[in-house]
Amino acid sequence: MDDIPKALPVNPTRLIDQLRAFIRARNLAYKTEKTYIHWILRYIRHHHKRHPREMGAAEVEQFLSYLAVHGRCAPSTQKTALNALVFLYREFLHTPLSGIQPALPTTKTKTPQVLSHQEALSVVAQLRDPYLLIIKLLYGSGLRLNECLRLRIKDIDFAMNIIIVRQGKGRKDRRTLLPASLTSALQQQVRYVESLHRLDLVCGAGDVYMPFALASKYPVAARSLGWKYLFPAPNLSIDPRSDIKRRHHIMDSSVQKALRQAAKRTSSVKTINCHIFRHSFATRLLEQGYDLRTIQELLGHSDIRTTEIYTHVASGGGLGVRSPMDL
């Protein structure tokens, strides 16, 4: 249940607890909170656990340069660390940083790796439910792994053939397509969740985690079928915030482990992870002639330039050029 914010003291005294409370008061995503805390702790430990108030722009610049030179981090990694430290000083400590000029990592344009349709199917053929259906959704709907695992029953609209992604990356909702070939399997999965829910109700564990203040606003909804996770965990667990025993969704590590084992049973030499199916989804749509704007909306990209990178991996490199060897 590592996607549920941990409980904090009522009156936190530790810097990190105070910072967590401040981030939650700003209503930032929990993933953002974890990322910011990670880099701020690394910054503090790098400077031998000095308090951030005792440091400033010089120490931040030295830390970021260390990441680039000795840590050999990617530009995006250094930018994430910088964002976390700017937030710490400007928003939390009210001492804005200025004049920072750290050493910059070598900028590299990274082309996403994708699977051909046959390669994707060969991996899928090695999986068993529920992991089989999860990976099919990643490939068939372009979902990120955690977006898929956090789906609730009510997010699947069989009548309109769409999937509603709630609070995706950037805390944005979006709609994506529901593959017609998965309708039957998804309906069967819903029936399975319904039977599991009835058993949980008998055991007194029929509640489900509700985000934000929805548990207070809709106290009965936590026990309704519509709010149940589409891919429930096999066992009950204790909610770290409320100490209530209930059923969460399957953990991402379980899916990743199952996929790694499945990939080993194929002949592919590519590095296969969950995100490669999202890349492959976008590439297939591009090869079928769909416009970039449509693909951008389905993927939930805020910038069209992020979507444009798939033109470099579509068949023919997106250029429509024939090699002289093929003439």
Short mmCIF file of C-alpha atoms in Angstrom, two decimals:
data_model
loop_
_atom_site.label_atom_id
_atom_site.label_comp_id
_atom_site.label_asym_id
_atom_site.label_seq_id
_atom_site.Cartn_x
_atom_site.Cartn_y
_atom_site.Cartn_z
CA MET A 1 0.00 0.00 0.00
CA ASP A 2 2.87 2.34 -0.83
CA ASP A 3 0.58 4.69 -2.77
CA ILE A 4 -1.39 5.68 0.36
CA PRO A 5 0.11 8.61 2.31
CA LYS A 6 1.50 7.60 5.69
CA ALA A 7 -0.03 9.14 8.79
CA LEU A 8 1.70 12.17 10.31
CA PRO A 9 1.85 13.44 13.91
CA VAL A 10 -0.81 16.01 14.81
CA ASN A 11 1.90 18.54 15.70
CA PRO A 12 5.01 17.42 13.80
CA THR A 13 8.36 18.53 15.19
CA ARG A 14 10.79 16.85 12.78
CA LEU A 15 11.70 18.85 9.66
CA ILE A 16 10.69 16.07 7.29
CA ASP A 17 7.31 15.58 8.96
CA GLN A 18 6.68 19.33 8.84
CA LEU A 19 7.64 19.34 5.18
CA ARG A 20 5.30 16.42 4.43
CA ALA A 21 2.43 18.24 6.15
CA PHE A 22 3.22 21.38 4.16
CA ILE A 23 3.20 19.44 0.87
CA ARG A 24 -0.14 17.83 1.69
CA ALA A 25 -1.61 21.20 2.60
CA ARG A 26 -0.67 22.28 -0.93
CA ASN A 27 -2.64 19.26 -2.20
CA LEU A 28 0.28 17.92 -4.23
CA ALA A 29 0.29 14.33 -5.45
CA TYR A 30 1.65 11.74 -3.03
CA LYS A 31 4.17 10.65 -5.68
CA THR A 32 5.44 14.24 -5.79
CA GLU A 33 5.72 14.21 -2.01
CA LYS A 34 7.82 11.03 -2.06
CA THR A 35 10.04 12.38 -4.83
CA TYR A 36 10.65 15.71 -3.08
CA ILE A 37 11.37 14.04 0.26
CA HIS A 38 13.79 11.62 -1.41
CA TRP A 39 15.90 14.37 -2.98
CA ILE A 40 15.79 16.65 0.05
CA LEU A 41 17.02 13.81 2.27
CA ARG A 42 19.80 13.03 -0.21
CA TYR A 43 20.78 16.71 -0.18
CA ILE A 44 20.87 16.81 3.63
CA ARG A 45 22.88 13.58 3.88
CA HIS A 46 25.29 14.74 1.19
CA HIS A 47 26.15 17.72 3.38
CA HIS A 48 26.61 15.55 6.48
CA LYS A 49 23.12 16.13 7.88
CA ARG A 50 23.36 19.89 8.19
CA HIS A 51 20.04 21.68 8.55
CA PRO A 52 18.84 23.26 5.28
CA ARG A 53 18.52 26.66 7.04
CA GLU A 54 22.31 26.57 7.57
CA MET A 55 22.87 26.09 3.84
CA GLY A 56 21.89 27.92 0.68
CA ALA A 57 22.57 28.39 -3.02
CA ALA A 58 26.24 27.36 -2.81
CA GLU A 59 25.43 24.01 -1.20
CA VAL A 60 22.57 23.38 -3.63
CA GLU A 61 24.84 24.13 -6.60
CA GLN A 62 27.55 21.83 -5.23
CA PHE A 63 25.05 18.99 -4.72
CA LEU A 64 23.59 19.32 -8.23
CA SER A 65 27.09 19.41 -9.74
CA TYR A 66 27.96 16.28 -7.77
CA LEU A 67 24.94 14.51 -9.28
CA ALA A 68 26.04 15.45 -12.79
CA VAL A 69 29.78 14.80 -12.48
CA HIS A 70 30.05 11.91 -10.02
CA GLY A 71 26.51 10.53 -10.05
CA ARG A 72 26.40 10.70 -13.89
CA CYS A 73 22.68 11.38 -13.65
CA ALA A 74 20.42 12.22 -16.57
CA PRO A 75 19.39 15.85 -17.16
CA SER A 76 15.83 15.01 -16.10
CA THR A 77 17.10 13.56 -12.82
CA GLN A 78 19.08 16.68 -12.01
CA LYS A 79 16.07 18.82 -12.91
CA THR A 80 13.87 16.81 -10.54
CA ALA A 81 16.38 17.27 -7.71
CA LEU A 82 16.54 21.01 -8.45
CA ASN A 83 12.73 21.30 -8.39
CA ALA A 84 12.63 19.59 -5.00
CA LEU A 85 15.26 21.92 -3.52
CA VAL A 86 13.67 25.05 -5.02
CA PHE A 87 10.39 24.00 -3.42
CA LEU A 88 12.14 23.45 -0.08
CA TYR A 89 13.79 26.86 0.00
CA ARG A 90 11.30 29.07 -1.83
CA GLU A 91 7.99 27.63 -0.64
CA PHE A 92 8.78 26.01 2.71
CA LEU A 93 11.72 28.02 4.13
CA HIS A 94 10.85 31.28 2.30
CA THR A 95 14.47 31.84 1.25
CA PRO A 96 14.51 31.76 -2.57
CA LEU A 97 17.63 30.45 -4.30
CA SER A 98 19.36 32.62 -6.88
CA GLY A 99 22.45 32.49 -9.07
CA ILE A 100 22.68 28.69 -9.19
CA GLN A 101 24.86 27.45 -12.08
CA PRO A 102 25.57 23.77 -11.51
CA ALA A 103 27.49 21.54 -13.89
CA LEU A 104 24.99 20.09 -16.34
CA PRO A 105 24.78 16.45 -17.42
CA THR A 106 25.31 15.63 -21.08
CA THR A 107 21.96 16.03 -22.81
CA LYS A 108 20.88 12.87 -24.59
CA THR A 109 17.80 12.32 -26.70
CA LYS A 110 16.45 8.96 -25.61
CA THR A 111 14.37 7.07 -28.15
CA PRO A 112 11.81 4.80 -26.45
CA GLN A 113 12.15 1.09 -27.09
CA VAL A 114 9.04 -0.59 -28.45
CA LEU A 115 7.87 -4.09 -29.24
CA SER A 116 6.50 -5.22 -32.56
CA HIS A 117 2.96 -6.54 -32.43
CA GLN A 118 4.18 -10.14 -32.59
CA GLU A 119 6.77 -9.53 -29.86
CA ALA A 120 4.08 -8.03 -27.61
CA LEU A 121 1.78 -11.00 -28.20
CA SER A 122 4.59 -13.48 -27.52
CA VAL A 123 5.16 -11.91 -24.08
CA VAL A 124 1.43 -11.74 -23.33
CA ALA A 125 1.10 -15.43 -24.18
CA GLN A 126 3.43 -16.29 -21.28
CA LEU A 127 1.26 -14.57 -18.66
CA ARG A 128 -1.67 -15.74 -16.56
CA ASP A 129 -4.48 -13.73 -14.97
CA PRO A 130 -4.66 -11.28 -13.37
CA TYR A 131 -1.30 -10.22 -14.83
CA LEU A 132 -2.41 -11.24 -18.31
CA LEU A 133 -5.33 -8.82 -18.29
CA ILE A 134 -3.23 -6.04 -16.75
CA ILE A 135 -0.56 -6.20 -19.45
CA LYS A 136 -3.22 -6.42 -22.16
CA LEU A 137 -4.69 -3.17 -20.84
CA LEU A 138 -1.28 -1.49 -20.86
CA TYR A 139 -0.84 -2.48 -24.50
CA GLY A 140 -4.45 -2.06 -25.58
CA SER A 141 -5.24 1.23 -23.81
CA GLY A 142 -1.86 2.92 -23.34
CA LEU A 143 -2.13 3.01 -19.55
CA ARG A 144 0.73 3.50 -17.17
CA LEU A 145 1.08 0.60 -14.73
CA ASN A 146 -0.14 2.47 -11.66
CA GLU A 147 -2.99 4.03 -13.63
CA CYS A 148 -4.13 0.52 -14.46
CA LEU A 149 -3.78 -0.84 -10.92
CA ARG A 150 -5.73 2.09 -9.45
CA LEU A 151 -8.72 1.59 -11.74
CA ARG A 152 -12.03 1.22 -9.90
CA ILE A 153 -15.02 -0.73 -11.22
CA LYS A 154 -16.85 2.53 -11.96
CA ASP A 155 -14.00 3.69 -14.22
CA ILE A 156 -14.82 1.04 -16.83
CA ASP A 157 -17.65 2.25 -19.09
CA PHE A 158 -18.76 -0.75 -21.12
CA ALA A 159 -21.60 1.18 -22.78
CA MET A 160 -19.29 3.87 -24.19
CA ASN A 161 -16.25 1.58 -24.63
CA ILE A 162 -13.99 3.91 -22.68
CA ILE A 163 -11.77 3.76 -19.62
CA ILE A 164 -11.61 6.81 -17.36
CA VAL A 165 -8.21 7.40 -15.82
CA ARG A 166 -8.54 9.31 -12.55
CA GLN A 167 -5.70 11.48 -11.23
CA GLY A 168 -3.13 10.32 -13.77
CA LYS A 169 0.28 11.90 -14.14
CA GLY A 170 -0.01 15.60 -13.36
CA ARG A 171 -3.18 14.83 -11.38
CA LYS A 172 -5.23 14.98 -14.57
CA ASP A 173 -8.26 12.88 -15.50
CA ARG A 174 -8.54 11.59 -19.05
CA ARG A 175 -10.40 9.07 -21.17
CA THR A 176 -8.83 6.32 -23.22
CA LEU A 177 -10.21 3.52 -25.32
CA LEU A 178 -11.49 0.20 -24.00
CA PRO A 179 -10.34 -2.57 -26.39
CA ALA A 180 -13.36 -4.47 -27.70
CA SER A 181 -11.40 -7.73 -27.46
CA LEU A 182 -11.04 -7.26 -23.68
CA THR A 183 -14.70 -6.54 -22.92
CA SER A 184 -15.55 -10.12 -22.00
CA ALA A 185 -12.45 -10.56 -19.84
CA LEU A 186 -13.10 -7.27 -18.05
CA GLN A 187 -16.73 -8.19 -17.36
CA GLN A 188 -15.54 -11.49 -15.92
CA GLN A 189 -13.02 -9.60 -13.77
CA VAL A 190 -15.84 -7.38 -12.46
CA ARG A 191 -17.85 -10.48 -11.50
CA TYR A 192 -14.80 -11.84 -9.68
CA VAL A 193 -14.40 -8.57 -7.75
CA GLU A 194 -18.09 -8.65 -6.87
CA SER A 195 -17.86 -12.17 -5.41
CA LEU A 196 -14.69 -11.21 -3.49
CA HIS A 197 -16.45 -8.12 -2.18
CA ARG A 198 -19.32 -10.21 -0.81
CA LEU A 199 -16.84 -12.39 1.08
CA ASP A 200 -15.09 -9.31 2.49
CA LEU A 201 -18.42 -7.91 3.70
CA VAL A 202 -19.10 -11.12 5.57
CA CYS A 203 -15.68 -10.81 7.22
CA GLY A 204 -16.29 -7.16 8.11
CA ALA A 205 -13.60 -5.91 5.73
CA GLY A 206 -15.70 -4.57 2.89
CA ASP A 207 -14.34 -1.00 2.96
CA VAL A 208 -11.90 0.28 0.35
CA TYR A 209 -9.43 3.17 0.48
CA MET A 210 -11.06 6.45 -0.58
CA PRO A 211 -8.83 9.32 -1.79
CA PHE A 212 -8.81 12.82 -0.33
CA ALA A 213 -11.89 13.57 1.84
CA LEU A 214 -14.29 11.34 -0.07
CA ALA A 215 -14.48 8.90 2.84
CA SER A 216 -16.09 11.64 4.94
CA LYS A 217 -18.17 13.10 2.14
CA TYR A 218 -19.54 9.72 0.98
CA PRO A 219 -19.25 7.39 3.99
CA VAL A 220 -21.28 4.61 2.34
CA ALA A 221 -19.34 4.66 -0.95
CA ALA A 222 -16.34 2.86 0.56
CA ARG A 223 -18.48 -0.28 0.82
CA SER A 224 -20.01 -0.03 -2.66
CA LEU A 225 -18.96 -2.23 -5.57
CA GLY A 226 -18.30 0.70 -7.90
CA TRP A 227 -15.41 1.96 -5.78
CA LYS A 228 -13.68 -1.43 -5.54
CA TYR A 229 -10.36 -1.81 -7.30
CA LEU A 230 -10.58 -3.65 -10.61
CA PHE A 231 -7.48 -5.64 -9.66
CA PRO A 232 -7.78 -6.36 -5.92
CA ALA A 233 -4.91 -7.75 -3.89
CA PRO A 234 -5.14 -11.44 -2.99
CA ASN A 235 -4.93 -10.66 0.74
CA LEU A 236 -6.32 -8.09 3.16
CA SER A 237 -3.90 -5.53 4.59
CA ILE A 238 -3.79 -2.78 7.21
CA ASP A 239 -4.23 0.79 6.01
CA PRO A 240 -1.20 2.71 7.43
CA ARG A 241 -3.27 5.86 8.03
CA SER A 242 -6.44 4.50 9.60
CA ASP A 243 -5.29 1.05 10.81
CA ILE A 244 -8.40 -0.39 9.12
CA LYS A 245 -8.09 -3.88 7.67
CA ARG A 246 -9.25 -3.89 4.07
CA ARG A 247 -8.37 -4.96 0.53
CA HIS A 248 -6.12 -2.76 -1.58
CA HIS A 249 -5.09 -3.28 -5.20
CA ILE A 250 -2.34 -5.55 -6.52
CA MET A 251 1.09 -4.05 -5.94
CA ASP A 252 3.12 -2.91 -8.93
CA SER A 253 6.10 -5.00 -7.85
CA SER A 254 4.03 -8.18 -8.25
CA VAL A 255 3.15 -7.28 -11.84
CA GLN A 256 6.73 -6.33 -12.67
CA LYS A 257 8.02 -9.63 -11.28
CA ALA A 258 5.47 -11.65 -13.27
CA LEU A 259 6.39 -9.74 -16.44
CA ARG A 260 10.12 -10.31 -15.97
CA GLN A 261 9.53 -14.04 -15.61
CA ALA A 262 7.31 -14.07 -18.71
CA ALA A 263 9.89 -12.14 -20.76
CA LYS A 264 12.57 -14.72 -19.92
CA ARG A 265 10.42 -17.40 -21.54
CA THR A 266 10.42 -15.56 -24.88
CA SER A 267 13.15 -15.22 -27.50
CA SER A 268 13.18 -11.40 -27.32
CA VAL A 269 16.52 -9.76 -26.50
CA LYS A 270 14.88 -6.40 -25.68
CA THR A 271 14.60 -5.06 -22.15
CA ILE A 272 10.93 -5.65 -21.43
CA ASN A 273 9.16 -3.73 -18.69
CA CYS A 274 5.61 -2.55 -18.14
CA HIS A 275 6.13 0.86 -19.74
CA ILE A 276 7.29 -0.62 -23.05
CA PHE A 277 3.69 -1.68 -23.72
CA ARG A 278 2.54 1.96 -23.42
CA HIS A 279 5.26 2.95 -25.90
CA SER A 280 4.15 0.14 -28.19
CA PHE A 281 0.51 1.26 -27.95
CA ALA A 282 1.42 4.77 -29.15
CA THR A 283 3.61 3.40 -31.94
CA ARG A 284 0.87 1.09 -33.25
CA LEU A 285 -1.62 3.97 -33.39
CA LEU A 286 0.89 6.12 -35.27
CA GLU A 287 1.54 3.31 -37.75
CA GLN A 288 -2.22 3.02 -38.31
CA GLY A 289 -2.36 6.65 -39.38
CA TYR A 290 -3.94 8.28 -36.31
CA ASP A 291 -2.94 11.91 -35.81
CA LEU A 292 -0.58 12.98 -33.05
CA ARG A 293 -3.19 15.10 -31.27
CA THR A 294 -5.48 12.09 -30.80
CA ILE A 295 -2.59 9.96 -29.52
CA GLN A 296 -1.55 12.80 -27.18
CA GLU A 297 -5.02 12.89 -25.61
CA LEU A 298 -5.17 9.11 -25.17
CA LEU A 299 -1.74 9.05 -23.51
CA GLY A 300 -2.39 12.13 -21.38
CA HIS A 301 0.70 14.04 -22.52
CA SER A 302 0.62 17.74 -21.65
CA ASP A 303 3.10 18.60 -24.42
CA ILE A 304 2.74 17.42 -28.02
CA ARG A 305 6.54 17.22 -28.26
CA THR A 306 6.47 14.27 -25.86
CA THR A 307 4.16 12.43 -28.24
CA GLU A 308 6.22 13.35 -31.31
CA ILE A 309 9.09 11.14 -30.16
CA TYR A 310 7.10 8.11 -31.33
CA THR A 311 7.49 9.24 -34.93
CA HIS A 312 11.12 8.12 -34.63
CA VAL A 313 10.25 4.53 -33.71
CA ALA A 314 7.26 3.85 -35.96
CA SER A 315 7.80 1.62 -38.99
CA GLY A 316 10.10 3.42 -41.39
CA GLY A 317 11.17 5.80 -38.65
CA GLY A 318 8.12 7.94 -39.41
CA LEU A 319 9.94 9.30 -42.46
CA GLY A 320 8.55 7.04 -45.19
CA VAL A 321 12.07 6.44 -46.54
CA ARG A 322 13.13 3.22 -48.28
CA SER A 323 16.67 1.97 -47.88
CA PRO A 324 18.72 1.55 -51.10
CA MET A 325 19.20 -2.07 -50.07
CA ASP A 326 15.42 -2.60 -50.36
CA LEU A 327 15.10 -1.25 -53.91
#
